[in-house]
Short mmCIF file of C-alpha atoms in Angstrom, two decimals:
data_model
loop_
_atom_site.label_atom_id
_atom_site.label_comp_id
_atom_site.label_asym_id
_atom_site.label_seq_id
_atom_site.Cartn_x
_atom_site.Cartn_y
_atom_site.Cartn_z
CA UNK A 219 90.35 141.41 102.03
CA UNK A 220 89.44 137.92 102.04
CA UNK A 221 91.93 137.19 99.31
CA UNK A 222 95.01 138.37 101.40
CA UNK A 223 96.43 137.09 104.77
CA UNK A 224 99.63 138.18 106.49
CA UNK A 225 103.05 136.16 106.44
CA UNK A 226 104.80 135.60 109.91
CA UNK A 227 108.04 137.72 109.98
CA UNK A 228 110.09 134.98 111.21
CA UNK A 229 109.38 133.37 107.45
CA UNK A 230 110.27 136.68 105.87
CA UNK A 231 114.12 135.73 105.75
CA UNK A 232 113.55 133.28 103.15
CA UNK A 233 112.42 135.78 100.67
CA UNK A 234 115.07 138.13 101.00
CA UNK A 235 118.17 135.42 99.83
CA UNK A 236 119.65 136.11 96.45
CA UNK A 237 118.57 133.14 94.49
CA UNK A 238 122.08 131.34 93.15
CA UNK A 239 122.76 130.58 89.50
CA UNK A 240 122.57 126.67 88.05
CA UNK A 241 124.90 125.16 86.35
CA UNK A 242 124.56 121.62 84.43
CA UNK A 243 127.64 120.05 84.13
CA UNK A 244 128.05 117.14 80.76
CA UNK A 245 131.62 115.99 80.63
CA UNK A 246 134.26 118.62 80.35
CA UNK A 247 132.22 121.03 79.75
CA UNK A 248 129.44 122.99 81.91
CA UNK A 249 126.90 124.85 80.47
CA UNK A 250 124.80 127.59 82.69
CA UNK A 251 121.49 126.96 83.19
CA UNK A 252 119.88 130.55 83.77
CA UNK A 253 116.88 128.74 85.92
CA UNK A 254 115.33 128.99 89.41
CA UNK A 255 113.41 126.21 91.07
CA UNK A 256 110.84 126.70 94.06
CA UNK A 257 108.70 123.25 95.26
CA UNK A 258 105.66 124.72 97.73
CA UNK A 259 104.12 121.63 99.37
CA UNK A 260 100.31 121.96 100.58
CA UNK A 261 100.24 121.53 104.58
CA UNK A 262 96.70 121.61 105.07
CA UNK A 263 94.83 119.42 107.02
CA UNK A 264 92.64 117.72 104.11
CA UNK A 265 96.38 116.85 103.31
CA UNK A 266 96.42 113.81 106.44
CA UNK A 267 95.73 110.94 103.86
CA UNK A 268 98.34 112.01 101.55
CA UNK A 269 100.70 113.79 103.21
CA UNK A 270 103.34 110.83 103.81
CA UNK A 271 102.87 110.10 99.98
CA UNK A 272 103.37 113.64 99.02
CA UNK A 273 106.27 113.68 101.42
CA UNK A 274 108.11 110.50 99.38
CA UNK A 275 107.30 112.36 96.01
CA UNK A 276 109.24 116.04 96.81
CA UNK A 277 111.92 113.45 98.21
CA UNK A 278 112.32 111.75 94.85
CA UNK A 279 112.19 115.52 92.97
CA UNK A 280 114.68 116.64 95.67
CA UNK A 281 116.97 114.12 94.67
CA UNK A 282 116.96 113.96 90.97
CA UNK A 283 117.43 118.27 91.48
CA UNK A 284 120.65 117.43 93.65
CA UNK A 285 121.58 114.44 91.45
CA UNK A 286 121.93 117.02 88.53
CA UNK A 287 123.60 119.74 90.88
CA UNK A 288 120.97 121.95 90.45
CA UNK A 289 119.89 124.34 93.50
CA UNK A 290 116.24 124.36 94.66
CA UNK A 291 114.45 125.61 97.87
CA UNK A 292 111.64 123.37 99.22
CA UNK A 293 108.99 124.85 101.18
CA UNK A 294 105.68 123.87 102.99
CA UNK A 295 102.47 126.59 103.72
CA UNK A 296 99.60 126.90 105.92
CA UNK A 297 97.56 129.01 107.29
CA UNK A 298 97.01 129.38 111.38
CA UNK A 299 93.25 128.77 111.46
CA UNK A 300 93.28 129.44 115.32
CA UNK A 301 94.26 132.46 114.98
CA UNK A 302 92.66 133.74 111.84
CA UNK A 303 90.41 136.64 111.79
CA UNK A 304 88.66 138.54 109.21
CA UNK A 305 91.05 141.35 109.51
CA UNK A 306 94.39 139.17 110.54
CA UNK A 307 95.09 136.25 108.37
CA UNK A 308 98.18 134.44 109.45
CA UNK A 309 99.87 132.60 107.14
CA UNK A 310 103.08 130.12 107.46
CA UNK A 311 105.68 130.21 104.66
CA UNK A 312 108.21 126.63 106.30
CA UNK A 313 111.52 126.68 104.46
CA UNK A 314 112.59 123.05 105.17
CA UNK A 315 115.42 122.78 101.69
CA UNK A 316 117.46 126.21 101.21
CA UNK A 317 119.07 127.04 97.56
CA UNK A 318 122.25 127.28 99.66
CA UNK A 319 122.27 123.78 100.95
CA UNK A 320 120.22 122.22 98.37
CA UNK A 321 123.08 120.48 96.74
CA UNK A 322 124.92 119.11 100.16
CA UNK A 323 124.78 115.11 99.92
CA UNK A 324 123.42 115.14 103.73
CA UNK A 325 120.21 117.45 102.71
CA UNK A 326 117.09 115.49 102.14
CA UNK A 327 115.31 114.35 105.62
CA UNK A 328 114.15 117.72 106.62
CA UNK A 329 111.40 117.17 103.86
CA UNK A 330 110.17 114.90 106.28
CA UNK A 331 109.76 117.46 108.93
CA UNK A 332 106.31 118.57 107.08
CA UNK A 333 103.22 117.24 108.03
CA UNK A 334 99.43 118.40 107.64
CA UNK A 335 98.41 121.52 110.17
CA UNK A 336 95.53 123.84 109.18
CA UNK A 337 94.10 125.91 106.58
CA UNK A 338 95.22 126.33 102.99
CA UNK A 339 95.47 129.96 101.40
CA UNK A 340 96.66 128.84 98.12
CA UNK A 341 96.70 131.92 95.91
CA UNK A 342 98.17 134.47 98.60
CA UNK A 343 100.85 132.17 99.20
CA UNK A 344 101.25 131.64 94.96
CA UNK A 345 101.47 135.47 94.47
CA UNK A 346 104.32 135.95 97.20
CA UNK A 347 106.35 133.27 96.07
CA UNK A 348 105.90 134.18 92.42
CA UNK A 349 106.78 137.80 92.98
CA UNK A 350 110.14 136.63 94.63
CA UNK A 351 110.76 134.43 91.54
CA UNK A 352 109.84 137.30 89.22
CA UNK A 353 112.45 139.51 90.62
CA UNK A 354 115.29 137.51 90.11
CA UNK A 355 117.91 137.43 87.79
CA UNK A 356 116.94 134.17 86.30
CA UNK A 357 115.48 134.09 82.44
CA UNK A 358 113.97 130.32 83.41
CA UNK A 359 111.86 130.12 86.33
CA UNK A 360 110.15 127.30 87.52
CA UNK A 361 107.50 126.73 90.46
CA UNK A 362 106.00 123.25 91.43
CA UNK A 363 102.88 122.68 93.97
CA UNK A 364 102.61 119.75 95.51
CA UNK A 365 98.65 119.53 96.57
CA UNK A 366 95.53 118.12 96.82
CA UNK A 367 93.75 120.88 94.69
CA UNK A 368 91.42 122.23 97.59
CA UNK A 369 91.82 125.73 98.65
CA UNK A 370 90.14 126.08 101.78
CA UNK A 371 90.66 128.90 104.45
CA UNK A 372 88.64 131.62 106.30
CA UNK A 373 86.41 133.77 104.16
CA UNK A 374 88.15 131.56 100.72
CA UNK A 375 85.91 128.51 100.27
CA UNK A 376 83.94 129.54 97.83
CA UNK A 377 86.28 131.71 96.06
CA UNK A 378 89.16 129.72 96.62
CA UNK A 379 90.03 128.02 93.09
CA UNK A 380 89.15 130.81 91.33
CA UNK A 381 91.85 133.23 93.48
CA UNK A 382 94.15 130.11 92.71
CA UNK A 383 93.63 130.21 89.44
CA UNK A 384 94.04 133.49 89.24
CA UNK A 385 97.57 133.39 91.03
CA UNK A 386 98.60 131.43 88.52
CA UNK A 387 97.71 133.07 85.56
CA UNK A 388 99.68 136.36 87.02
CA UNK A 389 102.63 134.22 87.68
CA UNK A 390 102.53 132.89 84.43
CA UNK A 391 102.03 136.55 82.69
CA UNK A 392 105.35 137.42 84.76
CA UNK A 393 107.07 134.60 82.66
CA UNK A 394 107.31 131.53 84.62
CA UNK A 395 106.26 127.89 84.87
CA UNK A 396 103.65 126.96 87.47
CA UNK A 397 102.68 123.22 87.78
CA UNK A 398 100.53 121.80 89.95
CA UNK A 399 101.59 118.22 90.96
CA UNK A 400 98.91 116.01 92.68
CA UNK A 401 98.93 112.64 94.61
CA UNK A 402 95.86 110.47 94.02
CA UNK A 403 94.67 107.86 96.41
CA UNK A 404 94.48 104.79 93.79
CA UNK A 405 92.85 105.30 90.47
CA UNK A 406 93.21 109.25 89.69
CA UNK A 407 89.28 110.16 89.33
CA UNK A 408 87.63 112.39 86.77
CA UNK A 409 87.01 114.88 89.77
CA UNK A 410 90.67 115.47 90.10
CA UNK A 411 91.29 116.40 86.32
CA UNK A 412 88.81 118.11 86.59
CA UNK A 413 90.02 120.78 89.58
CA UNK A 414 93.34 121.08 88.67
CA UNK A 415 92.51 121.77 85.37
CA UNK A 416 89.73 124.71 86.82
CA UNK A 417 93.41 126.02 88.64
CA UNK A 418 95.86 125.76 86.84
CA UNK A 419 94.60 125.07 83.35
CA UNK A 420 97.10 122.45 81.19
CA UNK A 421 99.73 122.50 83.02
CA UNK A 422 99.42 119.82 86.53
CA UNK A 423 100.33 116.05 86.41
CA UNK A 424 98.22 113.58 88.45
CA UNK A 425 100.13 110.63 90.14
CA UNK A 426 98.22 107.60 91.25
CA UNK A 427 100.87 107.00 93.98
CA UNK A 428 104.91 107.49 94.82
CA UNK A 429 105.79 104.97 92.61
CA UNK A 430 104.00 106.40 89.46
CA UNK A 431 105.15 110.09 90.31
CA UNK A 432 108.86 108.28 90.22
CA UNK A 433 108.00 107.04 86.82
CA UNK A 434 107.15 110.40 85.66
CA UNK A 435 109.57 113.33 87.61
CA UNK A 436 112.32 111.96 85.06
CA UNK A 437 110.47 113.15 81.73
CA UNK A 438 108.94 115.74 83.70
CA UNK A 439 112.30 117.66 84.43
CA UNK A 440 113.48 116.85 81.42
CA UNK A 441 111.50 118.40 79.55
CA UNK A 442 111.51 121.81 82.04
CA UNK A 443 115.32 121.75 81.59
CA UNK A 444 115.52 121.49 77.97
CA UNK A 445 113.39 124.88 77.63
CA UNK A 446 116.13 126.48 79.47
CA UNK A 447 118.79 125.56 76.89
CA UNK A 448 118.79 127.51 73.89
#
């Protein structure tokens, strides 16, 4: 099926950890924060002009998560275009940030490991990730994409946005949050609006740079985390 690939096994592992419980801490008093975070970064290669951009943005997310003590896993996908077939699609699932060590004040630079490799296969990737998330214990679940809107793998260019789209309408039928957070080059065109809006309708922000994604992560989380206190 043109819609489906196959995951590596030696990414498997970071689907089968028990996602950990947040807690948001105000004073003397804590309040629990029944909430799950998961921030999938497009590696493709029509990623090269923005990936170091990109890279700067999941930093500054990454760090106003940990700033709050809240646990998040950070991940980048791809798909191995060299070694795609129609009948063997595989597909890369890079845990670089781990709920476990999230938190620790030394995690951070592995973000950095990421870079642009092949092929995108956004929507198989969405549905794996989101059918984790939907599994858990959590009541609030949140997942981010960090991308440049352009599905693009073999067999999936025409169908691409659609299959996207259609990821993230089941994820959001399961009861979370997907956003789709994209990094302009200058002035954000009408273009751009326009695809993330085909994928994932109401629900992306568009950045012109770094800077102006730092401007806006603040209100941004804040208003994710305030739908998880009742």
């Amino acid at each position: 099926d043109k819609y489906y690939g196959r995951l590596r096994k030696k990414f498997l592992r970071i689907y089968t950890e028990k996602q950990p419980r947040m807690f948001y801490k105000k004073g003397q008093e804590s309040q629990e924060l029944d909430v799950a975070f998961q921030l999938l970064v497009d590696c493709s290669g029509s990623m090269y002009n923005k990936m170091e951009e990109t890279k700067k943005s999941v930093v500054l997310f990454h760090e106003a998560l940990k700033s709050l003590k809240i646990p998040h896993a950070i991940s980048g996908f791809w798909e191995d275009a060299s070694s795609a077939k129609p009948e063997d699609k595989p597909n890369v699932i890079h845990e670089v940030v781990t709920y476990k060590n999230s938190t620790l004040p030394n995690v951070g630079p592995e973000i950095m490991q990421l870079r642009e490799e092949e092929d995108n296969r956004d929507g198989y990737i969405i549905r794996i990730v989101s059918e984790k998330l939907a599994k858990g214990p959590e009541k609030h679940k949140f997942l981010l994409v960090f991308t440049d809107g352009e599905p693009s793998a073999l067999d999936y260019q025409q169908d691409g946005i659609l299959d996207t789209h259609e990821a993230v309408k089941l994820a959001r039928k399961s009861g979370m949050e997907v956003i789709g957070i994209f990094i302009e080059e200058g002035e954000a065109k009408e273009a751009t609006y326009q695809l993330m809006k085909n994928i994932y309708n109401h629900h992306f922000l568009v950045a012109n740079h770094a800077e102006d994604l730092r401007l806006k992560i603040k209100p941004l989380l804040k208003k994710l985390l305030l739908k998880t206190i009742e």
